PDB file of C-alpha atoms in Angstrom:
ATOM      1  CA  GLY A  26      28.091 -21.657  82.258  1.00 81.00           C
ATOM      2  CA  ALA A  27      26.076 -19.263  84.350  1.00 86.00           C
ATOM      3  CA  LYS A  28      24.178 -19.243  87.638  1.00 87.00           C
ATOM      4  CA  THR A  29      21.847 -16.793  89.300  1.00 91.00           C
ATOM      5  CA  ASP A  30      20.298 -17.188  92.728  1.00 91.00           C
ATOM      6  CA  HIS A  31      18.183 -15.463  95.359  1.00 93.00           C
ATOM      7  CA  SER A  32      17.761 -16.219  99.046  1.00 92.00           C
ATOM      8  CA  ASN A  33      16.338 -14.947 102.300  1.00 92.00           C
ATOM      9  CA  ASN A  34      15.740 -16.526 105.726  1.00 87.00           C
ATOM     10  CA  THR A  35      13.122 -19.035 104.538  1.00 91.00           C
ATOM     11  CA  HIS A  36      13.784 -19.771 100.874  1.00 93.00           C
ATOM     12  CA  TYR A  37      16.478 -20.178  98.262  1.00 94.00           C
ATOM     13  CA  ALA A  38      16.042 -20.310  94.482  1.00 96.00           C
ATOM     14  CA  PHE A  39      18.569 -20.686  91.703  1.00 96.00           C
ATOM     15  CA  ILE A  40      18.916 -21.345  87.997  1.00 97.00           C
ATOM     16  CA  LEU A  41      22.102 -22.641  86.468  1.00 94.00           C
ATOM     17  CA  GLY A  42      23.060 -23.649  82.981  1.00 94.00           C
ATOM     18  CA  ASN A  43      26.012 -24.787  80.957  1.00 91.00           C
ATOM     19  CA  TYR A  44      26.713 -25.432  77.282  1.00 93.00           C
ATOM     20  CA  SER A  45      29.850 -27.240  76.197  1.00 89.00           C
ATOM     21  CA  TYR A  46      31.016 -27.656  72.626  1.00 91.00           C
ATOM     22  CA  GLY A  47      34.510 -28.531  71.579  1.00 89.00           C
ATOM     23  CA  LYS A  48      36.665 -29.969  68.845  1.00 91.00           C
ATOM     24  CA  ALA A  49      40.005 -31.729  68.775  1.00 91.00           C
ATOM     25  CA  LYS A  50      41.805 -32.396  65.493  1.00 92.00           C
ATOM     26  CA  ASN A  51      38.784 -30.969  63.614  1.00 92.00           C
ATOM     27  CA  LYS A  52      36.438 -33.527  65.207  1.00 92.00           C
ATOM     28  CA  VAL A  53      33.671 -32.627  67.679  1.00 90.00           C
ATOM     29  CA  ASN A  54      34.490 -34.241  71.039  1.00 87.00           C
ATOM     30  CA  ILE A  55      31.890 -32.571  73.270  1.00 87.00           C
ATOM     31  CA  ASP A  56      28.405 -31.232  72.560  1.00 92.00           C
ATOM     32  CA  LYS A  57      26.047 -30.979  75.514  1.00 93.00           C
ATOM     33  CA  TYR A  58      23.905 -28.581  77.538  1.00 96.00           C
ATOM     34  CA  PHE A  59      22.340 -28.595  80.968  1.00 94.00           C
ATOM     35  CA  ILE A  60      19.793 -26.220  82.570  1.00 98.00           C
ATOM     36  CA  HIS A  61      18.608 -26.716  86.146  1.00 97.00           C
ATOM     37  CA  ALA A  62      16.242 -24.660  88.330  1.00 97.00           C
ATOM     38  CA  ARG A  63      15.529 -25.343  91.999  1.00 97.00           C
ATOM     39  CA  TYR A  64      13.375 -23.732  94.685  1.00 97.00           C
ATOM     40  CA  LEU A  65      13.865 -24.587  98.377  1.00 95.00           C
ATOM     41  CA  GLN A  66      11.501 -23.510 101.169  1.00 96.00           C
ATOM     42  CA  THR A  67      12.261 -24.074 104.849  1.00 93.00           C
ATOM     43  CA  LEU A  68       9.298 -25.815 106.486  1.00 92.00           C
ATOM     44  CA  TYR A  69      10.479 -26.293 110.057  1.00 85.00           C
ATOM     45  CA  LYS A  70      14.017 -25.569 111.222  1.00 81.00           C
ATOM     46  CA  LYS A  71      15.966 -28.335 109.456  1.00 86.00           C
ATOM     47  CA  ASN A  72      13.272 -29.616 107.065  1.00 93.00           C
ATOM     48  CA  ILE A  73      13.228 -28.142 103.583  1.00 94.00           C
ATOM     49  CA  PHE A  74      10.729 -28.590 100.736  1.00 96.00           C
ATOM     50  CA  GLU A  75      12.232 -28.513  97.265  1.00 96.00           C
ATOM     51  CA  PHE A  76      10.927 -28.301  93.727  1.00 97.00           C
ATOM     52  CA  PHE A  77      13.188 -28.652  90.684  1.00 97.00           C
ATOM     53  CA  SER A  78      13.182 -28.883  86.915  1.00 98.00           C
ATOM     54  CA  GLN A  79      15.874 -29.711  84.428  1.00 97.00           C
ATOM     55  CA  ALA A  80      16.571 -29.958  80.704  1.00 98.00           C
ATOM     56  CA  GLU A  81      19.643 -31.553  79.197  1.00 96.00           C
ATOM     57  CA  SER A  82      21.123 -32.938  76.003  1.00 96.00           C
ATOM     58  CA  ASN A  83      24.335 -34.865  75.305  1.00 93.00           C
ATOM     59  CA  VAL A  84      25.168 -35.901  71.740  1.00 90.00           C
ATOM     60  CA  PHE A  85      27.742 -38.496  72.853  1.00 86.00           C
ATOM     61  CA  GLN A  86      25.276 -40.238  75.172  1.00 88.00           C
ATOM     62  CA  LYS A  87      22.729 -40.238  72.300  1.00 90.00           C
ATOM     63  CA  LEU A  88      20.507 -38.084  74.526  1.00 92.00           C
ATOM     64  CA  GLN A  89      18.585 -35.667  72.327  1.00 94.00           C
ATOM     65  CA  LEU A  90      16.530 -34.278  75.209  1.00 96.00           C
ATOM     66  CA  ARG A  91      15.748 -35.165  78.808  1.00 95.00           C
ATOM     67  CA  LEU A  92      13.212 -33.078  80.709  1.00 97.00           C
ATOM     68  CA  LEU A  93      12.449 -33.683  84.348  1.00 97.00           C
ATOM     69  CA  LEU A  94      10.247 -32.208  87.026  1.00 98.00           C
ATOM     70  CA  GLY A  95      10.568 -33.219  90.656  1.00 98.00           C
ATOM     71  CA  THR A  96       9.802 -32.481  94.262  1.00 98.00           C
ATOM     72  CA  GLY A  97      10.888 -33.765  97.634  1.00 98.00           C
ATOM     73  CA  LEU A  98      12.142 -33.069 101.137  1.00 97.00           C
ATOM     74  CA  ARG A  99      15.644 -32.236 102.264  1.00 95.00           C
ATOM     75  CA  PHE A 100      16.674 -32.813 105.878  1.00 95.00           C
ATOM     76  CA  LYS A 101      19.594 -31.012 107.468  1.00 91.00           C
ATOM     77  CA  THR A 102      21.166 -33.664 109.692  1.00 91.00           C
ATOM     78  CA  MET A 103      24.240 -31.726 110.760  1.00 88.00           C
ATOM     79  CA  LYS A 104      25.653 -28.282 110.096  1.00 88.00           C
ATOM     80  CA  THR A 105      27.109 -29.401 106.749  1.00 92.00           C
ATOM     81  CA  LEU A 106      25.183 -32.569 105.782  1.00 96.00           C
ATOM     82  CA  TYR A 107      21.806 -32.901 104.064  1.00 95.00           C
ATOM     83  CA  LEU A 108      19.737 -35.966 103.166  1.00 97.00           C
ATOM     84  CA  GLY A 109      17.135 -35.669 100.428  1.00 97.00           C
ATOM     85  CA  SER A 110      14.338 -37.843  99.132  1.00 98.00           C
ATOM     86  CA  GLY A 111      11.706 -37.256  96.504  1.00 98.00           C
ATOM     87  CA  LEU A 112      10.135 -38.173  93.191  1.00 98.00           C
ATOM     88  CA  MET A 113      10.623 -36.933  89.666  1.00 98.00           C
ATOM     89  CA  ARG A 114       8.878 -37.335  86.332  1.00 98.00           C
ATOM     90  CA  VAL A 115      11.199 -37.804  83.348  1.00 97.00           C
ATOM     91  CA  GLU A 116      10.584 -37.406  79.630  1.00 97.00           C
ATOM     92  CA  GLU A 117      13.496 -38.677  77.574  1.00 94.00           C
ATOM     93  CA  LYS A 118      14.222 -38.734  73.851  1.00 94.00           C
ATOM     94  CA  LEU A 119      17.203 -40.807  72.748  1.00 91.00           C
ATOM     95  CA  LYS A 120      18.590 -40.727  69.213  1.00 89.00           C
ATOM     96  CA  ASN A 121      16.573 -43.025  66.896  1.00 84.00           C
ATOM     97  CA  LYS A 122      14.057 -43.917  69.625  1.00 85.00           C
ATOM     98  CA  SER A 123      10.600 -42.760  70.601  1.00 84.00           C
ATOM     99  CA  ILE A 124       9.945 -40.546  73.635  1.00 90.00           C
ATOM    100  CA  ASP A 125       9.983 -42.422  76.953  1.00 93.00           C
ATOM    101  CA  ASN A 126       8.124 -41.134  80.049  1.00 95.00           C
ATOM    102  CA  TYR A 127       8.778 -42.594  83.488  1.00 97.00           C
ATOM    103  CA  ASP A 128       8.956 -41.837  87.219  1.00 98.00           C
ATOM    104  CA  MET A 129      12.088 -42.079  89.348  1.00 98.00           C
ATOM    105  CA  ALA A 130      12.944 -41.822  93.008  1.00 98.00           C
ATOM    106  CA  ASN A 131      15.580 -39.228  93.873  1.00 97.00           C
ATOM    107  CA  ILE A 132      17.562 -40.055  97.000  1.00 98.00           C
ATOM    108  CA  TYR A 133      20.695 -38.092  97.801  1.00 98.00           C
ATOM    109  CA  ILE A 134      23.313 -36.906 100.259  1.00 97.00           C
ATOM    110  CA  SER A 135      24.767 -33.410 100.023  1.00 96.00           C
ATOM    111  CA  TYR A 136      27.795 -32.220 101.976  1.00 97.00           C
ATOM    112  CA  LYS A 137      28.707 -28.505 101.975  1.00 95.00           C
ATOM    113  CA  ASN A 138      31.491 -26.894 103.926  1.00 94.00           C
ATOM    114  CA  ILE A 139      33.803 -23.893 103.918  1.00 92.00           C
ATOM    115  CA  PHE A 140      37.205 -24.771 105.289  1.00 93.00           C
ATOM    116  CA  LYS A 141      38.808 -21.838 107.101  1.00 90.00           C
ATOM    117  CA  PHE A 142      42.351 -21.855 105.751  1.00 89.00           C
ATOM    118  CA  LYS A 143      44.371 -18.711 105.071  1.00 87.00           C
ATOM    119  CA  THR A 144      42.306 -18.602 101.855  1.00 87.00           C
ATOM    120  CA  PRO A 145      38.864 -20.175 102.472  1.00 91.00           C
ATOM    121  CA  LEU A 146      38.058 -23.308 100.481  1.00 94.00           C
ATOM    122  CA  LYS A 147      34.421 -24.082  99.676  1.00 96.00           C
ATOM    123  CA  MET A 148      33.631 -27.717  98.991  1.00 97.00           C
ATOM    124  CA  VAL A 149      30.355 -29.291  97.842  1.00 97.00           C
ATOM    125  CA  TYR A 150      29.867 -33.043  97.319  1.00 98.00           C
ATOM    126  CA  ASN A 151      26.609 -34.635  96.152  1.00 97.00           C
ATOM    127  CA  ILE A 152      25.672 -38.243  95.465  1.00 98.00           C
ATOM    128  CA  TYR A 153      22.298 -39.143  93.940  1.00 98.00           C
ATOM    129  CA  TYR A 154      20.672 -42.565  93.667  1.00 98.00           C
ATOM    130  CA  GLN A 155      17.822 -42.485  91.134  1.00 98.00           C
ATOM    131  CA  PRO A 156      16.025 -45.785  90.446  1.00 98.00           C
ATOM    132  CA  ARG A 157      13.143 -45.988  87.982  1.00 97.00           C
ATOM    133  CA  LEU A 158      10.002 -46.792  90.006  1.00 97.00           C
ATOM    134  CA  SER A 159       8.670 -49.341  87.490  1.00 97.00           C
ATOM    135  CA  ASN A 160      12.057 -51.118  87.262  1.00 95.00           C
ATOM    136  CA  PRO A 161      14.525 -50.473  90.128  1.00 94.00           C
ATOM    137  CA  ASP A 162      17.296 -52.230  88.148  1.00 95.00           C
ATOM    138  CA  ASP A 163      17.209 -49.230  85.773  1.00 96.00           C
ATOM    139  CA  ARG A 164      18.970 -46.576  87.817  1.00 97.00           C
ATOM    140  CA  ASN A 165      21.368 -43.658  87.736  1.00 97.00           C
ATOM    141  CA  ILE A 166      24.047 -42.959  90.287  1.00 98.00           C
ATOM    142  CA  ILE A 167      25.435 -39.443  89.980  1.00 97.00           C
ATOM    143  CA  GLN A 168      28.306 -37.941  91.951  1.00 98.00           C
ATOM    144  CA  ASN A 169      29.742 -34.462  91.729  1.00 97.00           C
ATOM    145  CA  ILE A 170      32.254 -32.561  93.749  1.00 98.00           C
ATOM    146  CA  TYR A 171      33.483 -29.031  93.403  1.00 95.00           C
ATOM    147  CA  PHE A 172      35.945 -26.779  95.105  1.00 97.00           C
ATOM    148  CA  SER A 173      35.868 -22.991  94.968  1.00 96.00           C
ATOM    149  CA  ILE A 174      38.731 -20.750  96.007  1.00 95.00           C
ATOM    150  CA  PRO A 175      38.395 -16.941  96.095  1.00 94.00           C
ATOM    151  CA  LEU A 176      40.992 -15.021  94.122  1.00 94.00           C
ATOM    152  CA  ASN A 177      39.624 -11.660  95.299  1.00 93.00           C
ATOM    153  CA  SER A 178      36.242 -10.234  96.402  1.00 90.00           C
ATOM    154  CA  HIS A 179      34.636 -10.905  92.977  1.00 92.00           C
ATOM    155  CA  LEU A 180      36.615 -13.723  91.341  1.00 94.00           C
ATOM    156  CA  ASN A 181      36.757 -17.408  92.270  1.00 94.00           C
ATOM    157  CA  ILE A 182      38.463 -20.351  90.653  1.00 96.00           C
ATOM    158  CA  GLN A 183      36.378 -23.541  90.598  1.00 94.00           C
ATOM    159  CA  PHE A 184      37.293 -27.163  90.029  1.00 96.00           C
ATOM    160  CA  LYS A 185      34.459 -29.609  89.291  1.00 95.00           C
ATOM    161  CA  ILE A 186      34.355 -33.353  88.720  1.00 97.00           C
ATOM    162  CA  ASN A 187      31.147 -35.149  87.709  1.00 95.00           C
ATOM    163  CA  TYR A 188      30.547 -38.882  87.396  1.00 97.00           C
ATOM    164  CA  LYS A 189      27.359 -40.529  86.159  1.00 96.00           C
ATOM    165  CA  HIS A 190      26.628 -44.249  86.078  1.00 97.00           C
ATOM    166  CA  ASP A 191      23.600 -45.322  84.013  1.00 95.00           C
ATOM    167  CA  SER A 192      22.759 -49.004  84.535  1.00 96.00           C
ATOM    168  CA  THR A 193      20.918 -49.183  81.185  1.00 91.00           C
ATOM    169  CA  PRO A 194      22.481 -46.668  78.778  1.00 89.00           C
ATOM    170  CA  ALA A 195      21.585 -46.278  75.119  1.00 85.00           C
ATOM    171  CA  VAL A 196      23.087 -48.896  72.784  1.00 85.00           C
ATOM    172  CA  GLY A 197      26.737 -48.075  72.127  1.00 87.00           C
ATOM    173  CA  VAL A 198      27.072 -45.764  75.157  1.00 90.00           C
ATOM    174  CA  LYS A 199      29.266 -46.658  78.135  1.00 93.00           C
ATOM    175  CA  LYS A 200      27.606 -47.070  81.534  1.00 95.00           C
ATOM    176  CA  GLY A 201      29.975 -44.581  83.173  1.00 95.00           C
ATOM    177  CA  ASP A 202      30.748 -41.005  82.157  1.00 92.00           C
ATOM    178  CA  ILE A 203      33.200 -38.701  83.898  1.00 93.00           C
ATOM    179  CA  SER A 204      33.870 -35.043  83.215  1.00 90.00           C
ATOM    180  CA  GLN A 205      35.936 -32.304  84.783  1.00 91.00           C
ATOM    181  CA  GLN A 206      35.847 -28.546  84.513  1.00 89.00           C
ATOM    182  CA  THR A 207      38.055 -25.723  85.702  1.00 91.00           C
ATOM    183  CA  SER A 208      36.560 -22.233  85.530  1.00 90.00           C
ATOM    184  CA  ILE A 209      36.833 -18.681  86.755  1.00 90.00           C
ATOM    185  CA  THR A 210      33.604 -17.292  88.223  1.00 88.00           C
ATOM    186  CA  TYR A 211      32.643 -13.686  88.708  1.00 86.00           C
ATOM    187  CA  ILE A 212      30.359 -12.718  91.608  1.00 83.00           C
ATOM    188  CA  PHE A 213      28.326  -9.514  91.163  1.00 81.00           C
TER     189      PHE A 213
END
């Protein structure tokens, strides 16, 4: 995976992406990609406007392509806690199905902190609640947490865990999906 970002006093923008492909015993056991771009603009002290887009695919969830475009507001409630709310437009193509277009709410909590141990530990936790506007029983609940520990001034080790619950997955796909990743990151 890769990430690039830019920030100043009033805005922050980033693009991140990841492609995972793997085999075990000569059988493909992972084949997915994810690209996400986000722009955040401070409006007034603790209120932030955000705009985001995303593309993803996951062979094992029968997801050929999901594109989304969204916007919303993020509110900084404490030094380390953010609440977000917005809307997003989704275009989704599942294996053996036609393209589906729909709108979803995007409601989330984001907690970010750097714990000041002998070696600092960065932690980020996000939880998203995303109901379809035309049918609130069709919803996603997504949680991710990651820890980053510096090894030196340019290298970090990261541990990530992601969980996604889809209340109405494609036929033959489980409602819950969990993944973990350990990686070394280089900071330029």
